[in-house]
Amino acid sequence: ENTVASAGSVDVELSREETQALLQEVPKAYHTQIQEVLTTALTLVLREWTGTDKLLVDMEGHGREEVVAGVDVSRTVGWFTSVYPVQLKLAGVEIGAALKSIKEQLRGVPERGIGYGVWKYLKADEAERARLGAMAEAEVSFNYLGQFDQVLSGGEFRAAAESTGAAQSLENKRPHLLVINGMIGEGQLRMSWGYSETVHRRETIEQVAEQFAEA
């Protein structure tokens, strides 16, 4: 079973030079944001693995973007986590065309998906909830957490070295087969690929994660 107890993790990272290029050179050339570039790489490597041009993915965000005009969150602490499903489709095999296509699809999501959870849990009527229940659920989750160097530089806070301990019961079922989380720390992009050792072999995830870093 795909339980928390069976969870494993594979980490990959880019060099400082590659990370700097990702943050500065790629956006200049393609007018993109880093999340769009990473999502394109994810879609490309999963096509290589699964053979399909389509990817249904749960995109997760911290929800603190300037989405709703006139709302000032500068005196608040923490995340307003947003999770929303997107079905992405690759256009062709050329990486530039793929990047442009994924960028446009992500930007087509209203208000970066921040309203999806509000609608799903608070607003959807009985018929809409039934329709949601009949739809396919994403088996992949993707979350780019941002640049932690900016958050921690020059302030009183530092990342703790101690373990936080278990966040949930080991008997819980994992809602996704793959959980990809990324952040930039100490000048390097690091991506963690979470999986279930009862579902996938570690060497499989290692290969896919390395292909993602290469892409």
Tab-separated table of C-alpha atoms in Angstrom:
chain	number	residue	atom	x	y	z
A	1	GLU	CA	0.000	0.000	0.000
A	2	ASN	CA	1.002	3.586	-0.674
A	3	THR	CA	1.368	4.529	3.007
A	4	VAL	CA	3.488	7.162	4.754
A	5	ALA	CA	5.508	4.323	6.313
A	6	SER	CA	6.553	3.167	2.817
A	7	ALA	CA	7.699	6.618	1.699
A	8	GLY	CA	11.185	7.109	0.301
A	9	SER	CA	12.932	10.158	-1.119
A	10	VAL	CA	15.479	10.906	-3.846
A	11	ASP	CA	17.193	14.305	-3.920
A	12	VAL	CA	18.869	15.993	-6.892
A	13	GLU	CA	20.431	19.423	-7.142
A	14	LEU	CA	21.913	21.867	-9.620
A	15	SER	CA	25.240	23.624	-9.191
A	16	ARG	CA	25.332	27.271	-8.131
A	17	GLU	CA	26.232	28.266	-11.686
A	18	GLU	CA	23.333	26.282	-13.166
A	19	THR	CA	20.941	27.674	-10.568
A	20	GLN	CA	22.045	31.228	-11.335
A	21	ALA	CA	21.452	30.640	-15.048
A	22	LEU	CA	18.038	29.185	-14.267
A	23	LEU	CA	17.097	32.284	-12.269
A	24	GLN	CA	18.560	34.928	-14.579
A	25	GLU	CA	19.345	33.730	-18.100
A	26	VAL	CA	16.350	31.494	-18.858
A	27	PRO	CA	13.726	34.127	-17.875
A	28	LYS	CA	15.434	36.667	-20.167
A	29	ALA	CA	15.388	34.306	-23.126
A	30	TYR	CA	11.872	32.898	-22.720
A	31	HIS	CA	10.073	35.464	-20.505
A	32	THR	CA	9.309	32.744	-17.992
A	33	GLN	CA	9.189	32.254	-14.250
A	34	ILE	CA	11.200	29.497	-12.582
A	35	GLN	CA	8.112	27.469	-11.658
A	36	GLU	CA	7.118	27.319	-15.339
A	37	VAL	CA	10.590	26.089	-16.309
A	38	LEU	CA	10.600	23.396	-13.613
A	39	THR	CA	7.092	22.263	-14.517
A	40	THR	CA	8.130	21.965	-18.173
A	41	ALA	CA	11.096	19.785	-17.176
A	42	LEU	CA	8.759	17.637	-15.062
A	43	THR	CA	6.319	17.173	-17.942
A	44	LEU	CA	9.133	16.293	-20.353
A	45	VAL	CA	10.704	13.607	-18.161
A	46	LEU	CA	7.356	12.046	-17.272
A	47	ARG	CA	6.561	11.843	-20.995
A	48	GLU	CA	9.886	10.059	-21.471
A	49	TRP	CA	8.934	7.643	-18.673
A	50	THR	CA	5.234	7.068	-19.346
A	51	GLY	CA	4.973	7.744	-23.091
A	52	THR	CA	2.118	10.248	-22.837
A	53	ASP	CA	2.089	13.941	-23.745
A	54	LYS	CA	-0.443	14.735	-21.002
A	55	LEU	CA	0.187	15.183	-17.284
A	56	LEU	CA	-2.486	15.673	-14.636
A	57	VAL	CA	-0.664	17.317	-11.722
A	58	ASP	CA	-1.653	18.934	-8.436
A	59	MET	CA	0.200	22.249	-8.312
A	60	GLU	CA	0.876	23.486	-4.790
A	61	GLY	CA	1.763	27.050	-3.853
A	62	HIS	CA	2.238	29.165	-0.746
A	63	GLY	CA	-0.651	31.454	-1.717
A	64	ARG	CA	1.185	34.653	-0.789
A	65	GLU	CA	1.487	35.942	-4.344
A	66	GLU	CA	-0.090	39.265	-5.218
A	67	VAL	CA	-3.221	37.657	-6.595
A	68	VAL	CA	-6.109	39.569	-5.038
A	69	ALA	CA	-5.829	43.318	-5.581
A	70	GLY	CA	-5.844	45.436	-2.433
A	71	VAL	CA	-5.080	42.601	-0.009
A	72	ASP	CA	-1.983	43.341	2.112
A	73	VAL	CA	-0.462	40.247	3.751
A	74	SER	CA	2.774	41.910	4.880
A	75	ARG	CA	1.786	41.730	8.573
A	76	THR	CA	0.920	38.034	8.464
A	77	VAL	CA	3.152	34.997	8.986
A	78	GLY	CA	2.939	31.628	7.212
A	79	TRP	CA	1.450	30.223	4.049
A	80	PHE	CA	-2.082	30.235	2.627
A	81	THR	CA	-1.372	26.930	0.894
A	82	SER	CA	-3.182	26.540	-2.418
A	83	VAL	CA	-3.488	23.220	-4.240
A	84	TYR	CA	-5.159	22.967	-7.634
A	85	PRO	CA	-5.179	20.376	-10.436
A	86	VAL	CA	-3.935	21.200	-13.927
A	87	GLN	CA	-3.869	18.956	-16.964
A	88	LEU	CA	-0.810	19.935	-18.987
A	89	LYS	CA	-0.157	18.912	-22.581
A	90	LEU	CA	3.181	19.107	-24.338
A	91	ALA	CA	3.410	20.704	-27.765
A	92	GLY	CA	5.923	18.862	-29.942
A	93	VAL	CA	9.384	17.655	-28.960
A	94	GLU	CA	11.416	20.891	-29.161
A	95	ILE	CA	12.165	22.194	-25.652
A	96	GLY	CA	11.558	25.863	-26.492
A	97	ALA	CA	8.083	25.106	-27.848
A	98	ALA	CA	7.357	22.914	-24.836
A	99	LEU	CA	8.374	25.687	-22.438
A	100	LYS	CA	6.213	28.267	-24.205
A	101	SER	CA	3.217	25.906	-24.230
A	102	ILE	CA	3.465	24.952	-20.532
A	103	LYS	CA	3.975	28.613	-19.575
A	104	GLU	CA	0.786	29.623	-21.380
A	105	GLN	CA	-1.205	26.759	-19.849
A	106	LEU	CA	-0.112	27.616	-16.302
A	107	ARG	CA	-0.825	31.305	-16.806
A	108	GLY	CA	-4.295	30.393	-18.030
A	109	VAL	CA	-5.219	29.200	-14.530
A	110	PRO	CA	-7.336	31.959	-12.921
A	111	GLU	CA	-5.542	33.750	-10.035
A	112	ARG	CA	-2.895	30.996	-9.898
A	113	GLY	CA	-5.455	28.547	-8.582
A	114	ILE	CA	-5.913	30.234	-5.223
A	115	GLY	CA	-9.710	30.073	-5.495
A	116	TYR	CA	-9.941	26.353	-6.297
A	117	GLY	CA	-9.870	25.066	-2.716
A	118	VAL	CA	-12.261	27.775	-1.560
A	119	TRP	CA	-14.734	26.745	-4.264
A	120	LYS	CA	-14.244	22.994	-3.770
A	121	TYR	CA	-14.684	22.928	0.013
A	122	LEU	CA	-16.879	25.956	0.720
A	123	LYS	CA	-18.841	26.882	-2.390
A	124	ALA	CA	-19.448	23.854	-4.629
A	125	ASP	CA	-23.011	22.574	-4.558
A	126	GLU	CA	-24.025	18.914	-4.385
A	127	ALA	CA	-24.023	18.400	-8.160
A	128	GLU	CA	-20.596	20.003	-8.544
A	129	ARG	CA	-19.154	17.891	-5.720
A	130	ALA	CA	-20.523	14.776	-7.389
A	131	ARG	CA	-18.888	15.801	-10.660
A	132	LEU	CA	-15.610	16.413	-8.847
A	133	GLY	CA	-15.810	12.987	-7.206
A	134	ALA	CA	-16.154	11.322	-10.606
A	135	MET	CA	-13.101	13.047	-12.067
A	136	ALA	CA	-9.629	11.527	-12.169
A	137	GLU	CA	-7.318	12.570	-9.339
A	138	ALA	CA	-3.732	13.619	-9.944
A	139	GLU	CA	-1.103	11.042	-9.003
A	140	VAL	CA	1.679	13.653	-9.084
A	141	SER	CA	2.124	16.673	-6.795
A	142	PHE	CA	4.532	19.530	-7.561
A	143	ASN	CA	5.594	22.371	-5.265
A	144	TYR	CA	8.349	24.946	-5.797
A	145	LEU	CA	8.849	26.619	-2.433
A	146	GLY	CA	11.010	29.538	-3.576
A	147	GLN	CA	14.348	31.102	-2.670
A	148	PHE	CA	15.055	30.497	0.999
A	149	ASP	CA	18.323	32.454	0.838
A	150	GLN	CA	16.279	35.645	0.467
A	151	VAL	CA	14.054	34.737	3.408
A	152	LEU	CA	16.916	33.952	5.796
A	153	SER	CA	19.525	36.516	4.725
A	154	GLY	CA	20.268	39.284	7.207
A	155	GLY	CA	17.492	38.366	9.657
A	156	GLU	CA	17.267	36.763	13.069
A	157	PHE	CA	15.974	33.447	11.733
A	158	ARG	CA	17.989	30.461	10.542
A	159	ALA	CA	16.980	27.024	9.315
A	160	ALA	CA	16.917	24.559	12.212
A	161	ALA	CA	19.167	21.511	12.012
A	162	GLU	CA	16.948	19.398	14.279
A	163	SER	CA	14.353	17.013	12.895
A	164	THR	CA	10.750	18.143	13.189
A	165	GLY	CA	9.630	14.566	13.786
A	166	ALA	CA	6.722	12.843	12.094
A	167	ALA	CA	4.102	15.204	10.679
A	168	GLN	CA	1.452	12.492	10.265
A	169	SER	CA	0.679	8.894	11.141
A	170	LEU	CA	2.799	6.300	9.373
A	171	GLU	CA	-0.437	4.419	8.628
A	172	ASN	CA	-1.864	7.273	6.561
A	173	LYS	CA	-2.290	6.687	2.840
A	174	ARG	CA	-0.241	9.006	0.674
A	175	PRO	CA	-2.549	10.966	-1.659
A	176	HIS	CA	-0.035	10.943	-4.541
A	177	LEU	CA	2.363	8.435	-6.080
A	178	LEU	CA	5.010	11.113	-6.665
A	179	VAL	CA	5.542	14.260	-4.579
A	180	ILE	CA	8.126	16.644	-6.016
A	181	ASN	CA	9.223	19.561	-3.826
A	182	GLY	CA	11.900	22.090	-4.695
A	183	MET	CA	13.622	25.111	-3.195
A	184	ILE	CA	16.763	27.206	-3.567
A	185	GLY	CA	19.090	27.223	-0.570
A	186	GLU	CA	22.709	28.311	-0.330
A	187	GLY	CA	22.526	29.302	-3.982
A	188	GLN	CA	21.524	25.864	-5.267
A	189	LEU	CA	18.256	24.427	-6.538
A	190	ARG	CA	17.390	21.210	-4.707
A	191	MET	CA	14.519	18.950	-5.728
A	192	SER	CA	13.167	16.144	-3.574
A	193	TRP	CA	11.261	13.300	-5.231
A	194	GLY	CA	9.015	11.489	-2.754
A	195	TYR	CA	7.670	8.057	-3.673
A	196	SER	CA	6.454	4.791	-2.131
A	197	GLU	CA	8.955	1.949	-1.900
A	198	THR	CA	6.067	-0.522	-2.214
A	199	VAL	CA	5.044	1.008	-5.557
A	200	HIS	CA	8.273	2.083	-7.303
A	201	ARG	CA	11.860	0.880	-7.232
A	202	ARG	CA	14.361	3.425	-5.934
A	203	GLU	CA	16.555	3.070	-9.017
A	204	THR	CA	13.571	4.034	-11.193
A	205	ILE	CA	12.962	7.267	-9.267
A	206	GLU	CA	16.699	8.024	-9.209
A	207	GLN	CA	16.835	7.748	-12.994
A	208	VAL	CA	13.773	9.962	-13.532
A	209	ALA	CA	15.003	12.550	-11.011
A	210	GLU	CA	18.419	12.720	-12.722
A	211	GLN	CA	16.705	13.159	-16.110
A	212	PHE	CA	14.678	15.998	-14.577
A	213	ALA	CA	17.856	17.751	-13.395
A	214	GLU	CA	19.371	17.285	-16.860
A	215	ALA	CA	16.267	18.719	-18.550
